[in-house]
Short mmCIF file of C-alpha atoms in Angstrom, two decimals:
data_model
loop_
_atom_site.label_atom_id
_atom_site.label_comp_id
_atom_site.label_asym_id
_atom_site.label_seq_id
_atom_site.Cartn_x
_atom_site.Cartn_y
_atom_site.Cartn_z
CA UNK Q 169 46.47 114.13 175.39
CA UNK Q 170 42.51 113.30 175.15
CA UNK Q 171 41.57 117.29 176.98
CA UNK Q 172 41.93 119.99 174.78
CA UNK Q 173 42.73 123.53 176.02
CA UNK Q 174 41.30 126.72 174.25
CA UNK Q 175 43.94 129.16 172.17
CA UNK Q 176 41.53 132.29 172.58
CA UNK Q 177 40.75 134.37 176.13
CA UNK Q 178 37.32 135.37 177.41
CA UNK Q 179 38.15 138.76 176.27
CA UNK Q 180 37.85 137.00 172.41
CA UNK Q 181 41.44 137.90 171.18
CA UNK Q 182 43.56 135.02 170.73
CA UNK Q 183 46.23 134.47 173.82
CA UNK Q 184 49.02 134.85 171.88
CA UNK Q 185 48.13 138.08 169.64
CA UNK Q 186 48.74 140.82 172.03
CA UNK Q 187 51.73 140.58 173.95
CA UNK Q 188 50.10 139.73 177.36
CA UNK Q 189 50.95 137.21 179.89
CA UNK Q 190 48.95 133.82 179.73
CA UNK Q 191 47.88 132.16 183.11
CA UNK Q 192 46.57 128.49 183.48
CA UNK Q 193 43.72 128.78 185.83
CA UNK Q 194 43.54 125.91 188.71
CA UNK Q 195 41.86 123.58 188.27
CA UNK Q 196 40.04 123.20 185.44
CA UNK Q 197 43.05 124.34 183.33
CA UNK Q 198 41.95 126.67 180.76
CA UNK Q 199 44.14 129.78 179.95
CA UNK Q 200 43.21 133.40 180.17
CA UNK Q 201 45.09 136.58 180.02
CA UNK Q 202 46.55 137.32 183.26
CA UNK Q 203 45.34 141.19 182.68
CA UNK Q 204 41.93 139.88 182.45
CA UNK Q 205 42.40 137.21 185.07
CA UNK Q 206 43.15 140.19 187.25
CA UNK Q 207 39.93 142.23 185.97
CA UNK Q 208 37.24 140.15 185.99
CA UNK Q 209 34.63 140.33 188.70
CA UNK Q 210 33.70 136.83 189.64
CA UNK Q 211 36.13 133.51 191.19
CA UNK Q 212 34.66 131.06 188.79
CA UNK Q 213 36.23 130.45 185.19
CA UNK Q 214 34.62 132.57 182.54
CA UNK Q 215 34.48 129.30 179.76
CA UNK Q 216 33.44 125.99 182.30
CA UNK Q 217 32.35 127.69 185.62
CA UNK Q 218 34.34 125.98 187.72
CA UNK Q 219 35.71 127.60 190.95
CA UNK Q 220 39.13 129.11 190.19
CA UNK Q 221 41.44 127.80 193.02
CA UNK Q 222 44.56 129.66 191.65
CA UNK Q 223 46.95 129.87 188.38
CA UNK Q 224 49.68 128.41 186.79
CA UNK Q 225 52.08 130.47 184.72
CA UNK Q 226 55.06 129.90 182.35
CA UNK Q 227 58.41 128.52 183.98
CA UNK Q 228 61.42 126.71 183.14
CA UNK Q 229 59.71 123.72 183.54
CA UNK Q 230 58.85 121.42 180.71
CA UNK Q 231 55.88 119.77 182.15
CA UNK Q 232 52.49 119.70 180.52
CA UNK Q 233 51.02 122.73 181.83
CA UNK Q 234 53.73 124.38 180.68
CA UNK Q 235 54.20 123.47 177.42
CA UNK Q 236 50.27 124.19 176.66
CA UNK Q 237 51.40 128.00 177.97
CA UNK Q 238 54.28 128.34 176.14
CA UNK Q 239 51.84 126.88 173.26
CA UNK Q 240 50.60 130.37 173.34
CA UNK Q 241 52.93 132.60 174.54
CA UNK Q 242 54.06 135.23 172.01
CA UNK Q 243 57.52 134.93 170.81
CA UNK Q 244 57.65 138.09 168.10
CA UNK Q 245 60.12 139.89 170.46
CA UNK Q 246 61.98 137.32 169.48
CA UNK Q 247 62.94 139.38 166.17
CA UNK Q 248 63.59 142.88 165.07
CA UNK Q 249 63.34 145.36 162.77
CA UNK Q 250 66.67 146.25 161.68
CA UNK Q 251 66.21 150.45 160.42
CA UNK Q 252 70.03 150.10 158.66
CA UNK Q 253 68.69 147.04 156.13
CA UNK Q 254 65.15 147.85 156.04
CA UNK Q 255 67.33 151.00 153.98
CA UNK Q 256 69.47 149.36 152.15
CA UNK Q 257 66.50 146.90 150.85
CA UNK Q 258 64.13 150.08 149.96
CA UNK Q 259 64.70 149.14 146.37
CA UNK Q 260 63.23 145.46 146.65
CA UNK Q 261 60.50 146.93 149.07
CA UNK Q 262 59.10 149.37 146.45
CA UNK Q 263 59.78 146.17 143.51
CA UNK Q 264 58.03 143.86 145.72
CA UNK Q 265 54.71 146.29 146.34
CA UNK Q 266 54.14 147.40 142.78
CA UNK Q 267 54.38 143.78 141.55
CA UNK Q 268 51.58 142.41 143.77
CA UNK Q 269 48.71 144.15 141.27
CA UNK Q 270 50.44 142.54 138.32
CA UNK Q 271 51.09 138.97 139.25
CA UNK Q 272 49.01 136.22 137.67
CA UNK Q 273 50.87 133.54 137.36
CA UNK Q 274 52.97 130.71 139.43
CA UNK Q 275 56.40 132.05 137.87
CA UNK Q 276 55.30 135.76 139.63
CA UNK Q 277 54.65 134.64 142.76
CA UNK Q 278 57.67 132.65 143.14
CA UNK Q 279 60.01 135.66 141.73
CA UNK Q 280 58.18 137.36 144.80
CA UNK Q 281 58.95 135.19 147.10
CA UNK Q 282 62.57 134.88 146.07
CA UNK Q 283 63.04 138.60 146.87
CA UNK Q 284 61.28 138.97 150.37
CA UNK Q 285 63.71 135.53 151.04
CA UNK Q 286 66.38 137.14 149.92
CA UNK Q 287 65.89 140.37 152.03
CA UNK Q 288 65.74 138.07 155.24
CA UNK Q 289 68.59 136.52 154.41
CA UNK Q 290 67.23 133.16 154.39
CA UNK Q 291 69.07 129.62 154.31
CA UNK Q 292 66.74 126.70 153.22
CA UNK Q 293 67.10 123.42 153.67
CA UNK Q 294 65.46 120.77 152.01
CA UNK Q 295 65.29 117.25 152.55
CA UNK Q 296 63.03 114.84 150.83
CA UNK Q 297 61.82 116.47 148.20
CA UNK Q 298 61.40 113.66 146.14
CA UNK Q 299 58.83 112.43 148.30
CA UNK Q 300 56.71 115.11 146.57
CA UNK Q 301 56.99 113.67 143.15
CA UNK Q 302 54.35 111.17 144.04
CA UNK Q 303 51.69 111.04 141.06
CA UNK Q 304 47.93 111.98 141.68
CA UNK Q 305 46.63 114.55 144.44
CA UNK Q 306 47.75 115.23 147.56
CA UNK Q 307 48.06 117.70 150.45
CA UNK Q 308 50.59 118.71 152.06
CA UNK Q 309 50.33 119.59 155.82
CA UNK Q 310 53.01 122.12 157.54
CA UNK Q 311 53.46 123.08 160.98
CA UNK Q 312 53.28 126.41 161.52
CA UNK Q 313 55.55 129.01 164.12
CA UNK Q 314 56.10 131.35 161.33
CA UNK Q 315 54.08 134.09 158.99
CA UNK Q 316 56.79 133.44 156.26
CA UNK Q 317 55.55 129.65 156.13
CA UNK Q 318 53.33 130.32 153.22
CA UNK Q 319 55.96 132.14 151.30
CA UNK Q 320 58.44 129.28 151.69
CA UNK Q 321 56.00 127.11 151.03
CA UNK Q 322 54.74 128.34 148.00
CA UNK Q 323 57.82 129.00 146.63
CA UNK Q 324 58.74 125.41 147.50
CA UNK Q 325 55.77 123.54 145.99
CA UNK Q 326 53.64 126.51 143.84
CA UNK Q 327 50.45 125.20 144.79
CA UNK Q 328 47.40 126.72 146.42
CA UNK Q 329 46.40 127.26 150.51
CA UNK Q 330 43.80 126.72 152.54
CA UNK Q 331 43.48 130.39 154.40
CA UNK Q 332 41.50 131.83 157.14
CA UNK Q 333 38.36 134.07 155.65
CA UNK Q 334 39.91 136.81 157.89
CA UNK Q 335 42.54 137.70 155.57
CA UNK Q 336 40.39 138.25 152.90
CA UNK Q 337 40.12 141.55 154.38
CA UNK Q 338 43.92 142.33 153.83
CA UNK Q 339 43.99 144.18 150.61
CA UNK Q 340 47.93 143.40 149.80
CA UNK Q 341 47.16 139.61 150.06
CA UNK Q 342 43.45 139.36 148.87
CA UNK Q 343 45.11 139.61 144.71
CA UNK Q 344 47.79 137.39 145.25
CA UNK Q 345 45.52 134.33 147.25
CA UNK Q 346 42.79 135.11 144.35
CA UNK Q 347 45.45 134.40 141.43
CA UNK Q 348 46.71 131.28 142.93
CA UNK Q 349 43.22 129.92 143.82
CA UNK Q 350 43.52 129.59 147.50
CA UNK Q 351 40.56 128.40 149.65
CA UNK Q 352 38.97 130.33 152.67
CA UNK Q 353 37.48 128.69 155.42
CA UNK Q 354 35.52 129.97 158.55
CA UNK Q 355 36.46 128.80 161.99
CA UNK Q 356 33.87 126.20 163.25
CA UNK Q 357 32.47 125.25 159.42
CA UNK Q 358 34.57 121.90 159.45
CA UNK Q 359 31.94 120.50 156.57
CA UNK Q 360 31.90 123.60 154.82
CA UNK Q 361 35.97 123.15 154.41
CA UNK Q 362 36.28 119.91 153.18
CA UNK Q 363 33.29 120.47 150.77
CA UNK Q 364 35.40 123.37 149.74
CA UNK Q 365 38.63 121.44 149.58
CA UNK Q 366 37.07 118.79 147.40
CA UNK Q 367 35.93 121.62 144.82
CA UNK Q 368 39.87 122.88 144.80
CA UNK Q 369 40.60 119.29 144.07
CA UNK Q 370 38.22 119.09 140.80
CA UNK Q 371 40.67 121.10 139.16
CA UNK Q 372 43.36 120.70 141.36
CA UNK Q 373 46.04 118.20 142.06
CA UNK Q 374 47.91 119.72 144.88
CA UNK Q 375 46.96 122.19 148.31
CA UNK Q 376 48.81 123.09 150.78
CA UNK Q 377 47.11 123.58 155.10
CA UNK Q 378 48.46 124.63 158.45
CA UNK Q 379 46.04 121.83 160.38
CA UNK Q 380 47.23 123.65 163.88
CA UNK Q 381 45.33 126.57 162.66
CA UNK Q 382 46.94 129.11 164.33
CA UNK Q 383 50.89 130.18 164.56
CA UNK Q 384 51.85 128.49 167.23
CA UNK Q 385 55.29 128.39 169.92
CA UNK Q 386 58.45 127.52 167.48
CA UNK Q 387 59.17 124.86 169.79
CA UNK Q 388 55.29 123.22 170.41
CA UNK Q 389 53.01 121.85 168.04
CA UNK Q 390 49.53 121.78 168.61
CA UNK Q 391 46.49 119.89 168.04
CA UNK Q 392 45.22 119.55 164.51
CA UNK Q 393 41.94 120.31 163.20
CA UNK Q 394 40.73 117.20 161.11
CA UNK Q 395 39.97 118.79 157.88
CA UNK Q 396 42.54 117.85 155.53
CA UNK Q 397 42.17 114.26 156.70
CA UNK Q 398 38.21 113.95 156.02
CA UNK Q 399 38.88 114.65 152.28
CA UNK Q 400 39.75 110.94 151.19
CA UNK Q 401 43.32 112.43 149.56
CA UNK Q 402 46.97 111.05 150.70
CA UNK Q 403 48.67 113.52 153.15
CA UNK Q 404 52.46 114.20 153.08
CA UNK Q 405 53.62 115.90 156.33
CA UNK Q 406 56.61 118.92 155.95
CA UNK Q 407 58.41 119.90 159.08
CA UNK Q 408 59.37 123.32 159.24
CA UNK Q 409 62.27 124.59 161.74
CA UNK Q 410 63.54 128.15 162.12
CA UNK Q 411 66.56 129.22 164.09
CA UNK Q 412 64.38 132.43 163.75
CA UNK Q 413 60.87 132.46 163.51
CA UNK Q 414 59.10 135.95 162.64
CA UNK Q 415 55.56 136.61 163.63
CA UNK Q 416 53.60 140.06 164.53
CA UNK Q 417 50.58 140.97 164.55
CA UNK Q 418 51.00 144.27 162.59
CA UNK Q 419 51.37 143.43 159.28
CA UNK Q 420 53.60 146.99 158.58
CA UNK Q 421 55.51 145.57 161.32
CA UNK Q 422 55.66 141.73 159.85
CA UNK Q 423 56.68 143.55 156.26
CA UNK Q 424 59.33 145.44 157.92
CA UNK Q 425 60.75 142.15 159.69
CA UNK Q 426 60.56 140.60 156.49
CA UNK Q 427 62.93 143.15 154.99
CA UNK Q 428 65.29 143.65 157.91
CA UNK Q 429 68.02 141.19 156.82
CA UNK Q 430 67.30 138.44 160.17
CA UNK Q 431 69.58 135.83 158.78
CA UNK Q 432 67.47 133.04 159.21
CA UNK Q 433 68.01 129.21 158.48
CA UNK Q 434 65.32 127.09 157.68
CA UNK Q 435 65.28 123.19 157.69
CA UNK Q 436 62.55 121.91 155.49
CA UNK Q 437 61.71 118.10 155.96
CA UNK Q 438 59.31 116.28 153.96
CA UNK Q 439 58.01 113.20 155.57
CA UNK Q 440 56.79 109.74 154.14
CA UNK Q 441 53.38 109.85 152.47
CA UNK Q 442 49.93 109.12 154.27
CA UNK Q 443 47.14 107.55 152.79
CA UNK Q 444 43.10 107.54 153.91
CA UNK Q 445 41.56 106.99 155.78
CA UNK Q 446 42.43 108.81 158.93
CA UNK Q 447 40.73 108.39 162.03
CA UNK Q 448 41.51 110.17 165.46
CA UNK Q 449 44.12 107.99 166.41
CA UNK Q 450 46.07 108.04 162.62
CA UNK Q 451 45.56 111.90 162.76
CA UNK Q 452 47.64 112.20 166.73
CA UNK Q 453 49.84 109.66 164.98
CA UNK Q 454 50.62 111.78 162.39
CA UNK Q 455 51.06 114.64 164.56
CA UNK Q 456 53.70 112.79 166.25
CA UNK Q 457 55.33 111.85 163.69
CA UNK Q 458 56.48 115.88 162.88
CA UNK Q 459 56.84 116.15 166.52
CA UNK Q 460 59.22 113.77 167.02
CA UNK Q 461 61.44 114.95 163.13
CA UNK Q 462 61.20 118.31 164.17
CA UNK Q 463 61.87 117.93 168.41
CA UNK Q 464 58.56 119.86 169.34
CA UNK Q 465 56.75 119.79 172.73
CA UNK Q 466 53.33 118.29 171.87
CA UNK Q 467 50.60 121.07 173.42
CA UNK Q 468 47.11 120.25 174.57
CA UNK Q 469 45.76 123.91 173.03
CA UNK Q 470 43.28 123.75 170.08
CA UNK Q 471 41.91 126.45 167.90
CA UNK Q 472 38.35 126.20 168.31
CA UNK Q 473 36.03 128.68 169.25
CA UNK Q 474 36.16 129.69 172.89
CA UNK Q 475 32.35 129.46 172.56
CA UNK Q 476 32.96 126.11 171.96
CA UNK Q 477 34.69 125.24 175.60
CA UNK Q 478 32.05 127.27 177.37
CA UNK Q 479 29.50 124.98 179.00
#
């Protein structure tokens, strides 16, 4: 598990974003689109250089290679929009849009929360809650195969997230991260995030992070960026599992989703606490450890910069 493999193409959109096959190129194993496998105008690999000798691609299989493609294959087919409910939930549509401009406090959010859940139709599960009742701070860490993850999340635990600075751009979101203090970090700025995470934390006595850093294959977990483990506070890992998992990249698509009645059943599993510090190997531990609770593949991909592979 010591190589990583990249989670964005040469073309700079993430392999998983845009509906498009993802090839493994031979030998050197990075993954490209297979559109822009077939497009490009030289035989070496675009990130290392190496001389492409042929690809790999997604099959039955479960060996490595194919686990680190299916890492990154996009799965939002797997869900509809249903046009009958997305109807009959017009009502909680139009209640949850105007209340976005007025929230400003925990109870708002949650009410929120409860109505977009209940327009999906979704079961929770929770086990080991208690484990959260641990005194002083903390963070919790979440896989993440779902865009509903924050929303059960916060409505779980009504604390704060670390975001990407790319949705800060998203207008419908920007109020509601603001009034619940979330923190923004920028791919790449690994000191920058923890300083940022330790400012949260003056205040603060609980955040929530995604340390995959990307949405990633329901049935894979990937590897995890080390920035909730470099801020000297205990970790508790939460294992998330969908019969169901809803992702788009549209977000007028992921809203309608979100209100099409899916039925979906959620098994929420908080894990035993995990105290600094963390080095590499207590980090891949950890990552096992929500592997092995929640029966995901473990994946080789990373979300890093593909500038950051290129040699």
């Amino acid at each position: 598990m010591n190589k990583k493999l990249n989670a964005q193409c040469v073309c700079n959109n993430h392999l998983m974003y845009n509906n498009m096959k993802v090839v493994m190129l031979k030998p050197c194993e990075h993954m490209i689109h297979y559109d822009c496998y077939i497009a490009q105008d030289t035989n070496n690999c675009k990130i290392c250089g190496e001389t492409i000798k042929g690809i790999y691609a997604k099959n039955p299989e479960n060996n490595q290679r194919m686990i680190d493609i299916l890492s990154v294959t996009d799965f939002s087919n797997d869900t509809k929009i249903n046009i009958n409910t997305l109807l009959k939930n017009l009502f909680n549509i139009l209640y949850v849009s105007l209340s976005v401009p007025f929230i400003n406090k925990i109870e708002d959010g949650t009410d929120i929360c409860r109505k977009i859940l209940k327009m999906n139709n979704v079961k929770l599960t929770i086990e080991g809650y208690e484990k959260t009742e641990v005194k002083g701070k903390k963070i919790y860490i979440a896989n993440h195969s779902s865009q509903i993850d924050c929303i059960l999340l916060f409505y779980v635990l009504r604390c704060g997230f670390v975001l990407s600075s790319s949705l800060k751009d998203i207008i419908f979101l920007k109020h509601i991260t603001d009034t619940f203090k979330c923190v923004y970090v920028e791919r790449g700025k690994k000191k920058n995030t923890v300083k940022k995470i330790k400012k949260y934390f003056e205040k603060n006595d609980s955040l929530c992070m995604f340390p995959e850093g990307m949405v990633s294959h329901p049935s894979t977990l990937v590897n995890f960026r080390t920035g909730a483990f470099n801020v000297g506070v205990p970790i508790i890992p939460i294992v998330i599992k969908y019969d169901n998992a809803i992702i788009s990249n549209n977000y007028y698509e992921l809203f309608a989703k979100m209100a099409s009645g899916n039925n979906i059943n959620v098994e929420m599993t908080f894990l035993d606490i995990e105290y600094p510090p963390f080095d590499k190997s207590d980090i891949e531990k950890i990552r096992t450890k929500i592997a092995n609770k929640g029966e995901f593949m473990l994946s080789r991909v990373s979300n890093i910069d593909i500038n950051d592979f290129k040699q």
